[in-house]
XYZ file of C-alpha atoms in Angstrom:
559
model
C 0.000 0.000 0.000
C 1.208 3.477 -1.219
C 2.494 5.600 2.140
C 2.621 9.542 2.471
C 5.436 9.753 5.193
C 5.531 13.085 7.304
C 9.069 13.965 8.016
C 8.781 16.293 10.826
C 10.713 17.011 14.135
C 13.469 14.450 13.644
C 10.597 11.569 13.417
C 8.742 9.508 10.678
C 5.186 9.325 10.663
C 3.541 7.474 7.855
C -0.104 7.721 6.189
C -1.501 5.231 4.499
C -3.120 5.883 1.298
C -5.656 3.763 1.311
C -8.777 6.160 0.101
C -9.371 6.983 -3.261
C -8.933 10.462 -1.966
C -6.748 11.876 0.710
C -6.830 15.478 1.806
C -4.112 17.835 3.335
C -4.354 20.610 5.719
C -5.708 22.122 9.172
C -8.809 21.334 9.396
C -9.757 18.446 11.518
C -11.811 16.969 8.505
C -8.307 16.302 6.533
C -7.223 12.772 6.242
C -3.832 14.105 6.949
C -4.487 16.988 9.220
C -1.053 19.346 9.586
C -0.741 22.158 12.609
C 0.844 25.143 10.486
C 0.073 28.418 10.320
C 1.490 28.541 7.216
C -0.357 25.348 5.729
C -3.950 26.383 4.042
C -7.168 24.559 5.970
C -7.844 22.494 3.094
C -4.200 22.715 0.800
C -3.426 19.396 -1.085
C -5.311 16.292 -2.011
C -3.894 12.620 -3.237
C -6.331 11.238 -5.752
C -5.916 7.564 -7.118
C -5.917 7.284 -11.339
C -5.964 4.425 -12.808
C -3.350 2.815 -10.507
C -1.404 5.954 -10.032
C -0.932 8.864 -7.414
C -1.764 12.221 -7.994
C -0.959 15.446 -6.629
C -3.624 18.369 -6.392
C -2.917 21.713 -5.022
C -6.366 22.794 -3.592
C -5.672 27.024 -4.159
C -3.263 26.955 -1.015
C -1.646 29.985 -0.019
C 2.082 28.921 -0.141
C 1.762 26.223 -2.897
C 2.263 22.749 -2.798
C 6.033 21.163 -4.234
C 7.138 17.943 -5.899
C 10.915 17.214 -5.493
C 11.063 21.377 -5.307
C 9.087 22.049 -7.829
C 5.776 24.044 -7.834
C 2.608 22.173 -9.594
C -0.414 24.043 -10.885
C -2.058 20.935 -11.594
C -2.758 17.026 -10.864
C 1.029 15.510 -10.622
C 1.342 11.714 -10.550
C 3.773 10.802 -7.385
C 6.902 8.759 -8.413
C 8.260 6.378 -5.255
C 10.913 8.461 -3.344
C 9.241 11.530 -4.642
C 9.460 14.406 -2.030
C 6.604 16.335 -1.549
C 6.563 20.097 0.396
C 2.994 21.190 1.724
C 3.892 25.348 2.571
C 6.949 24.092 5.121
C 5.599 20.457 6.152
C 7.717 17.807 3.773
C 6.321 14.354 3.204
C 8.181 11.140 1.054
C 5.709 9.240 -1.283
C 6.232 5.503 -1.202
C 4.565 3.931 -4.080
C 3.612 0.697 -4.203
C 5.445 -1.921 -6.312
C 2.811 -1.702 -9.132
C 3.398 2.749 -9.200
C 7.795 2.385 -8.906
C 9.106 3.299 -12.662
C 11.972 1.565 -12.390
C 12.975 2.401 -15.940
C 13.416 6.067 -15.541
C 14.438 6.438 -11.903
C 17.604 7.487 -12.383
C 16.140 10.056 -14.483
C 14.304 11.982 -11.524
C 14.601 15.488 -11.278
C 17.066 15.972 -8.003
C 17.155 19.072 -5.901
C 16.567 21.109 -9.001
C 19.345 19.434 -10.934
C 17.970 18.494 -14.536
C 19.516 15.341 -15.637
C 21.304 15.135 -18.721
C 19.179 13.229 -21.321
C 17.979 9.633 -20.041
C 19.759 6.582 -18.613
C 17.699 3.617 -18.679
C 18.461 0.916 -15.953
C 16.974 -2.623 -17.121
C 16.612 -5.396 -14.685
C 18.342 -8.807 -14.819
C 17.175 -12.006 -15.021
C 19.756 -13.016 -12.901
C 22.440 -14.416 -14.767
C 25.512 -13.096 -14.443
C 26.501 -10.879 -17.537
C 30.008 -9.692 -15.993
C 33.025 -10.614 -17.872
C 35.834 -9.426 -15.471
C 35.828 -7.383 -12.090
C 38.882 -5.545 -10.895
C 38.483 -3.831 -7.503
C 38.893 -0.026 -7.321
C 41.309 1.098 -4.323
C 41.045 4.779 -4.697
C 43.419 7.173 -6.187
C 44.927 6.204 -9.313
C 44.363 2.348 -8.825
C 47.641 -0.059 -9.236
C 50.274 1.942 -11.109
C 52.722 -1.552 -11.327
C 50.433 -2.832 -14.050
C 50.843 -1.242 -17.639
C 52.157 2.033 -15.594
C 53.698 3.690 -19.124
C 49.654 3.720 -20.342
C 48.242 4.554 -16.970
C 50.334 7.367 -16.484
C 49.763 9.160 -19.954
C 45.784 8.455 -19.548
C 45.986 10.416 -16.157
C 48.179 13.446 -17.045
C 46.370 13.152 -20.097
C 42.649 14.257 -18.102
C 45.015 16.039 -15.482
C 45.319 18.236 -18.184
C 42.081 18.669 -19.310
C 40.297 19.125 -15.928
C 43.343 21.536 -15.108
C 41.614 25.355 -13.981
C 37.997 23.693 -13.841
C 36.387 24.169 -11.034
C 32.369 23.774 -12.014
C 31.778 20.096 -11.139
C 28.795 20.728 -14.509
C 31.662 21.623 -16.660
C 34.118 18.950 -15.822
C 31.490 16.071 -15.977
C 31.411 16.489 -20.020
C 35.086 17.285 -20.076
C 35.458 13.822 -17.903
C 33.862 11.877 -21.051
C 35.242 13.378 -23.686
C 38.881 12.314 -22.160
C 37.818 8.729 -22.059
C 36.467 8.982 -25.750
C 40.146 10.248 -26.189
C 41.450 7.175 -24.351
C 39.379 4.678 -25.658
C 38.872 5.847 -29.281
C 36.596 3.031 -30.027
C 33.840 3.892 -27.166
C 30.942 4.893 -28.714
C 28.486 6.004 -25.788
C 29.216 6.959 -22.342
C 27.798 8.339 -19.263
C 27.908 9.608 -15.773
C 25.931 9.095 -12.673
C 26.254 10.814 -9.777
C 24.743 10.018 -6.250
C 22.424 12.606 -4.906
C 23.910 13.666 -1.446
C 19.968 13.894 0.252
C 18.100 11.159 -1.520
C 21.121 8.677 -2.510
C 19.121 8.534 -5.926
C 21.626 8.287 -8.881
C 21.241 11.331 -10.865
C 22.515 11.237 -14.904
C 24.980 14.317 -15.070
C 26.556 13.842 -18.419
C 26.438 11.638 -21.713
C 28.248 11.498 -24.810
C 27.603 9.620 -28.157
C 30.452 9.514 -30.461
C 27.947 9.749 -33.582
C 25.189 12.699 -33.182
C 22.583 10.691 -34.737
C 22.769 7.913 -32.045
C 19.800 7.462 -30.149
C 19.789 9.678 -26.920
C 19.506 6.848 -24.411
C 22.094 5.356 -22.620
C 21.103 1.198 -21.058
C 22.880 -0.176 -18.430
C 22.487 -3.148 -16.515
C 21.003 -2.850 -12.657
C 23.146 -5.908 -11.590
C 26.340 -4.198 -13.233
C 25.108 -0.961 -11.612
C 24.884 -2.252 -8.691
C 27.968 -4.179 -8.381
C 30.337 -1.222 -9.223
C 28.193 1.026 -6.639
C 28.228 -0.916 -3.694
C 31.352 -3.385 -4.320
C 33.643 -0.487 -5.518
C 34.572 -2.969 -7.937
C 34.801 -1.900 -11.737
C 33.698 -4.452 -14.224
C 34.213 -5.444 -17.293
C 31.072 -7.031 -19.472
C 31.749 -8.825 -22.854
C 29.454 -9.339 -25.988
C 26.578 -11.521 -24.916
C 25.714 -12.287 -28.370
C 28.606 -14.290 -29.292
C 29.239 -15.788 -26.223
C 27.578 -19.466 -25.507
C 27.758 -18.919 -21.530
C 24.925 -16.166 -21.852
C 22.689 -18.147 -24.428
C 20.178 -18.327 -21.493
C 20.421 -14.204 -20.835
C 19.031 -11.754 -22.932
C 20.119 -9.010 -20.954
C 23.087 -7.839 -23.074
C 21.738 -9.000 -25.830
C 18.757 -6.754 -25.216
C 20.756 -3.434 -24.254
C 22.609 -3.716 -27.597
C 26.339 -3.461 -26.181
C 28.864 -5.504 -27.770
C 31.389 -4.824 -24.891
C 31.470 -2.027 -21.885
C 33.159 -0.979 -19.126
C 31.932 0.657 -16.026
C 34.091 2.180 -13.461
C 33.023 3.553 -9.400
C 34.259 7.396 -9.053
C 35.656 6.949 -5.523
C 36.234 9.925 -2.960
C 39.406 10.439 -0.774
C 37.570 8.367 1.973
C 36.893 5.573 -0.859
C 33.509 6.354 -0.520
C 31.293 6.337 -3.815
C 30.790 9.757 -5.274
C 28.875 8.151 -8.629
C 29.864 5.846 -11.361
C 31.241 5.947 -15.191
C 30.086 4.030 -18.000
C 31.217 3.585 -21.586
C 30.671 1.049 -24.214
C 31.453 -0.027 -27.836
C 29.194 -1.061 -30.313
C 32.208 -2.609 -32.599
C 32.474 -6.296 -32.514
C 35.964 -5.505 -33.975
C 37.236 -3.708 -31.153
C 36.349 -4.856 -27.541
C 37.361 -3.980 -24.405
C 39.883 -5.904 -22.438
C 40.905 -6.504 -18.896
C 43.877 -3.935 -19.669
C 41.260 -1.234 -20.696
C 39.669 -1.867 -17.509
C 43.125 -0.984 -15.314
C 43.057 2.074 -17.465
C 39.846 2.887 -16.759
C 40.236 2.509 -12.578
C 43.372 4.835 -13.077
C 41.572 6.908 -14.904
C 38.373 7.469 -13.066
C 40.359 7.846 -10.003
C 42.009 10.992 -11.019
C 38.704 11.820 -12.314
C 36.677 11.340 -8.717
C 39.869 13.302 -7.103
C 39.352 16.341 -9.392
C 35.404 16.286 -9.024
C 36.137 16.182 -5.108
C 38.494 18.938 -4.871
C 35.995 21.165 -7.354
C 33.120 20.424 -4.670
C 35.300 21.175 -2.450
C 36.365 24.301 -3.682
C 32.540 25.279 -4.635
C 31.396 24.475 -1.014
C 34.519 27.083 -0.394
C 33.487 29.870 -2.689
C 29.797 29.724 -1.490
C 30.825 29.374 2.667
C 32.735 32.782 1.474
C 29.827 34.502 -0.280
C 27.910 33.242 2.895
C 30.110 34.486 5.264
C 30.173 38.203 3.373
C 26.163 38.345 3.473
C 26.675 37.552 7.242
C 28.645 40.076 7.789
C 26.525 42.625 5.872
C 23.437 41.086 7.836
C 25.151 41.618 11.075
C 26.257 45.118 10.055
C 22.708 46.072 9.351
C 21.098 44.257 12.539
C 23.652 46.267 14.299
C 22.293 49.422 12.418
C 18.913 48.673 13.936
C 20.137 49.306 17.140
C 20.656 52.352 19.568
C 23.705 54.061 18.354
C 23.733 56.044 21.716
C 22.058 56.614 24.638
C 19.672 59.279 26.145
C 21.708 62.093 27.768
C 19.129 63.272 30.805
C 20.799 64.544 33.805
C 20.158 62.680 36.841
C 19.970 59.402 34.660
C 22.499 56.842 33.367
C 21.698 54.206 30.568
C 23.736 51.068 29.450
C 23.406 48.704 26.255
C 25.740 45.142 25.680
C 24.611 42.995 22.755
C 26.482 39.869 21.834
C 24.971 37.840 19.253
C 26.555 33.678 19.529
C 26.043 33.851 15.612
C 26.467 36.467 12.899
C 23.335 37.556 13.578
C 20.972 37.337 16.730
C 17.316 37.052 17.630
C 17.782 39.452 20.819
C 16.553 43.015 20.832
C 16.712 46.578 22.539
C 15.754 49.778 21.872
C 15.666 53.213 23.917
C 14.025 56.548 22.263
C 12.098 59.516 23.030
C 8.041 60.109 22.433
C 5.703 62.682 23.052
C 5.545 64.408 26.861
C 9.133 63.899 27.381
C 8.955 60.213 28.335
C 11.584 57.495 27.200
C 10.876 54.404 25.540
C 13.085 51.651 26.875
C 11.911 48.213 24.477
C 13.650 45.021 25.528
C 13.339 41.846 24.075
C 14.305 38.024 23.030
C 13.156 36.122 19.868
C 12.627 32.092 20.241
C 15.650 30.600 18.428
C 18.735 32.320 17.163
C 20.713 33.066 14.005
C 19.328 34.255 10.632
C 15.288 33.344 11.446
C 15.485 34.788 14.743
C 17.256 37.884 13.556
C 14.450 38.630 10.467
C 11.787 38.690 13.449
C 13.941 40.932 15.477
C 13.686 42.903 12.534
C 10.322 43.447 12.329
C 9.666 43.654 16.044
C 12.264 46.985 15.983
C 10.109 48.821 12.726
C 6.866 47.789 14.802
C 7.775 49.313 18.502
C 9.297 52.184 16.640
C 5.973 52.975 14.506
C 3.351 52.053 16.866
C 4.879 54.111 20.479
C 4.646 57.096 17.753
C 1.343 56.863 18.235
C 0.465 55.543 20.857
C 1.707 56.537 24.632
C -0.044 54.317 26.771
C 2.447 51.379 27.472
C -0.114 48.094 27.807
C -2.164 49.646 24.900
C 1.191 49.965 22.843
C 2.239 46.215 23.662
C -1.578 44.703 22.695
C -0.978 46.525 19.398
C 2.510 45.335 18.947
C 1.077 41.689 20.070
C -1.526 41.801 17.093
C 0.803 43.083 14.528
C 3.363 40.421 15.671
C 0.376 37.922 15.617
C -0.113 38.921 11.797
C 1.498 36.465 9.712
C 3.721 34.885 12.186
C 6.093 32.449 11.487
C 5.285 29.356 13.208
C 7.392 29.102 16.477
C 8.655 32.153 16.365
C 7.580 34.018 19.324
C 8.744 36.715 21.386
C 9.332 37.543 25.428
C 9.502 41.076 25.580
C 9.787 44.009 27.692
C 8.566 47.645 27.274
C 8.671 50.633 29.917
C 7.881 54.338 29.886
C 10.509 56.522 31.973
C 8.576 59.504 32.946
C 12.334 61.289 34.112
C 10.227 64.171 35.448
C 8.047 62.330 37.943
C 11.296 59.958 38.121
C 8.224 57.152 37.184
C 8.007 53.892 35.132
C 5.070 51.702 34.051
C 6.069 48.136 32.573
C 4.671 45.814 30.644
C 6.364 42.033 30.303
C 5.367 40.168 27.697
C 6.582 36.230 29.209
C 10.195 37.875 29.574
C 12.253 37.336 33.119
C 10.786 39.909 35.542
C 13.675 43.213 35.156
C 15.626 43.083 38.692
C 15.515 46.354 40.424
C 18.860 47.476 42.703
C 17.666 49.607 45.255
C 20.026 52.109 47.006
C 20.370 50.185 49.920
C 21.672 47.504 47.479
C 18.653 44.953 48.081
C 17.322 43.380 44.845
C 13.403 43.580 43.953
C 11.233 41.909 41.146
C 7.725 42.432 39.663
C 5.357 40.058 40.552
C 4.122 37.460 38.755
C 0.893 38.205 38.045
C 2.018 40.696 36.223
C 3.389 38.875 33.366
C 1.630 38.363 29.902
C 2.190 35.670 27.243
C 4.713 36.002 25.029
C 4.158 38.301 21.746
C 2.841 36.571 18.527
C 1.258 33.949 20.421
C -2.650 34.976 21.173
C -3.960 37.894 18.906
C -6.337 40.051 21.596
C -4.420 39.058 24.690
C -5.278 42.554 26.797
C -1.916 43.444 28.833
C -1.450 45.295 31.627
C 0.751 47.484 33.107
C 2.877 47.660 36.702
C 3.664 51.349 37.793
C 6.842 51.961 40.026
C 8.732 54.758 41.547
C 12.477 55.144 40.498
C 14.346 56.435 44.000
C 17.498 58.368 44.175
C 19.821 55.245 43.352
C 17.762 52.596 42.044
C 18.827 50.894 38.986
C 16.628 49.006 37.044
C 18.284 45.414 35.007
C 17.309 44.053 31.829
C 18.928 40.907 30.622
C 18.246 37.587 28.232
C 18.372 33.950 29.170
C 21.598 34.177 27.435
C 23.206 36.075 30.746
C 21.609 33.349 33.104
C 22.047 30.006 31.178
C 25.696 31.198 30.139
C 27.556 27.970 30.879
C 31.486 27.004 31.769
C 33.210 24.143 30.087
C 31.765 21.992 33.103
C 28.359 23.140 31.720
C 27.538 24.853 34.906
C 25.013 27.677 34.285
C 25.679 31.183 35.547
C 22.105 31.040 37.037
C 20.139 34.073 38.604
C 20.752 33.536 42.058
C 24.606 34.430 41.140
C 22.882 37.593 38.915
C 20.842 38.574 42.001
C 24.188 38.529 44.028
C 26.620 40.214 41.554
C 23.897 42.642 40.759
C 23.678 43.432 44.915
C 26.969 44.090 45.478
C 28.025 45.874 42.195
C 28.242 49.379 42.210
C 24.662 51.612 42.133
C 25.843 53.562 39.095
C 24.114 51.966 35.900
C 27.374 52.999 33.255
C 29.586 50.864 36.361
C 26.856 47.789 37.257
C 26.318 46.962 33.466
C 30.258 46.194 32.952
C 30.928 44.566 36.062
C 28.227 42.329 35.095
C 28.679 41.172 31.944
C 32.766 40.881 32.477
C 31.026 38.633 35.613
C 29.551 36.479 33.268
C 32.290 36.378 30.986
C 34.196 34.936 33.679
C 32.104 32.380 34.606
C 31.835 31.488 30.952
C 35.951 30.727 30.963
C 36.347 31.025 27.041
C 33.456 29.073 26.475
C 31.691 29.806 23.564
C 28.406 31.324 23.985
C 25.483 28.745 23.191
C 22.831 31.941 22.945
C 22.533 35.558 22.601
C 23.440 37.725 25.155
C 22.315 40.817 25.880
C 21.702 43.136 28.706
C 20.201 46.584 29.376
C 21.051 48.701 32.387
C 19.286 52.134 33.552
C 18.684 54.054 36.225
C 18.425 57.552 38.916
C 21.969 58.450 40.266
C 22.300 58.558 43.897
């Protein structure tokens, strides 16, 4: 029975497909019912056809994907396919009768088109291998016809030289071997897909342009040279009496080939290399073969080291939009602090990636007050730090307009709400610093209470009750606010769980009893406490490298 299987969290749940229609979204009706935000109520349906699977998009939102491609109408399901409802991915397993074994290694991969069509035909189960000669990496056993072996490999030494585009070198790969072998008339190479191990075609080559576009091989041959690392050697089954009783040669219409594993530095397979002859006249032999395995070892070296170097050029171009992202997160925040006498204000942020999911923010609005904003995105890194985003334009635009703290928050809540990203909440913090009545009114949104350091160096919290839910979790949720008089010496502590659950190498957390301590006995001043603190933590951490964002806010009345 055909299986939808829900690759989620880690985990594998399957779904059988066992209606003649199965439905796909968030509402509890669904045969496959999916909790995303992002997921339609009723997206995607699974209709059987005449034996087959097909895929319907039902007008979704965010579209529904086969092996990364978008459909816009009924798309029969191939076994492995992999198929993306909004963010939710599933694998179709067909059933034996709905597995098209002939064009498998045909299937679009990961947006990679393959390059014409390899047909792999099934055996009857007689052997059709003429000679096997295992394939030890490298440039195979150089003691055996070494004057040949050596002038094949700096002969495609050569021509890979400068190429660095594994799509380039593949074609550049076969036309070599046609160089080699003169007498090759077809030849082809496969290439494992890293995700879905599927062997992908990557490039093909017939020596006469009117040849037909299809390349055959054998699945026992295929199979052999994949797993075995072995390369083999297959003869002309129609003029040999031990294969009177298999047709599989006969049937691919190969005279004589030769395929060949490309292995990696860890003699792992990377893919495989075919080629064969049509010419009765001129067949392969067991020393083509040891040409071959030197051969295609230099070959699998050059496509590793141009992976290699690809993966290198695209971790640089990574690393330079990370440091442009970080430079314009950074941009986002305070680039000073408010200058009112009788007040001091401090600001450390410390992201543990490029970018970070923590926030503050500290600005004037209307009747003199101060806006402090304070706040910590679920997560880290790059998703994290888009949210922060947003939340910084929102508090900006909305205490514009509106003064009243908890009414301020509720709005920012219901914006936040708006097209959330699943998961992606935030515990936040806002207060209004009335420096005239020396006044604040809060509003926490699921963050850690703010510690307040009286003068006489005792440490008080807001109470419980007085903490909301989170922002982008409940659209509606009314908040409310906690008023508080700032004394002559009081300093008021704002800090992520990235100061608190800082750990050593002994994975000891910094914890908040040692905050409420250090915070005690530091000095009153808010431009002193703030440093002592987070050089506190730092300490504690002992080179450690932070596992979150850390981030701290300090303010305060002078003594």
């Amino acid at each position: 029975m055909a299986k939808l299987i829900l690759l989620q969290g880690g985990a594998a749940t399957p779904y059988d497909l066992s209606g003649v229609e199965t439905t796909i979204g968030r509402l509890p009706e669904c045969t496959i019912q999916v909790q995303s935000n992002m997921v339609s109520r009723q997206h995607a349906r699974i209709a059987q056809q005449n034996g087959k699977y097909l895929l319907e998009d039902l007008g979704s939102g965010n579209g529904s994907f086969i092996n990364g491609q978008q459909i816009n109408e009924p798309t029969p399901l191939r076994h492995d396919d992999r198929v993306k409802i909004g963010p939710i991915l599933f694998r179709f397993e067909g059933d034996e009768a709905t597995v098209d074994v002939e064009t498998s290694a045909s299937t679009l991969v990961d947006g990679v088109e393959p390059i014409g069509r390899v047909d792999i035909t099934g055996d009857d189960g007689n052997a059709t291998i003429m000679g096997a000669l295992d394939s030890v990496g490298g440039f195979g056993l150089l003691d055996v016809n070494p004057e040949a072996k050596l002038k094949a490999i700096l002969e495609i030494s050569r021509s890979l030289a400068g190429t660095v585009n594994v799509e380039i070198m593949l074609p550049k790969i076969l036309d070599t071997f046609f160089d080699i072998f003169p007498h090759a008339d077809r030849g082809c190479i496969l290439i494992q897909d890293e995700e879905s191990k599927a062997m992908v075609p990557r490039a093909m080559k017939h020596r006469r342009r009117d040849e037909d576009e299809s390349v055959k091989l054998s699945r026992t041959i295929l199979k052999q040279v994949f797993e075995q690392k072995q390369a083999i050697l297959s003869a002309d089954a129609t003029s040999d009496e031990r294969f009177d009783a298999s047709e599989s040669i006969s049937n691919l219409t190969i005279r004589s080939m030769m395929c060949a594993p490309l292995l990696s530095l860890t003699n792992e397979p990377l893919g495989v290399i075919n080629i064969d002859t049509q010419n009765p006249l001129a067949q392969f032999t067991k020393e083509d073969l040891e040409i071959m395995v030197a051969v295609a070892g230099q070959a699998a070296l050059s496509i590793e080291s141009a992976r290699l170097m690809s993966t290198f050029i695209e971790k640089q171009k990574q690393d330079n939009e990370m440091r442009i992202a970080s430079n314009v997160q950074l941009a986002l925040l305070p680039d000073k602090m408010p200058d009112i006498s009788g007040y001091e204000f401090f600001a450390s942020y410390e992201a543990a990636q490029a970018v970070g999911g923590d926030y503050y923010d500290v600005f004037p609005i209307a009747g003199g007050k101060i806006c402090i904003a304070f706040g910590d995105v679920a997560g880290k890194g790059v998703p994290a730090s888009l949210v922060m985003s947003r939340l910084s334009s929102v508090v900006r635009s909305t205490f514009q307009h509106v003064t009243d703290v908890a009414k301020a928050v509720s709005q920012i809540n219901d914006h936040m709400c708006d097209k959330a990203v699943e998961g992606r909440f935030v515990t936040f913090v806002a207060a209004l610093l009335d420096p005239k009545k020396h006044n604040i009114s809060v509003v926490n949104a699921g963050h850690m209470s703010p510690m307040v350091r009286t003068a006489k160096g005792s440490i008080e919290e807001f109470p419980d009750d007085s903490v909301g839910i989170p922002l982008g979790v409940m659209e509606g949720f009314p908040y409310t606010s906690v008023d508080r008089k700032l004394n002559p010496g009081d300093t008021v502590v704002l800090y992520t769980d990235g100061v608190s659950e800082a750990m050593n190498h002994q994975s000891e957390l910094y914890g908040l009893d040692r905050l409420r301590d250090f915070v005690a006995q530091a000095p009153p001043r808010a431009g002193e406490l703030g440093p002592v603190v987070r050089e506190d933590v730092k300490k504690h951490a002992d080179g450690r490298p932070q596992n979150d964002d850390i981030t701290m806010m300090v303010f305060g009345r002078n003594p």
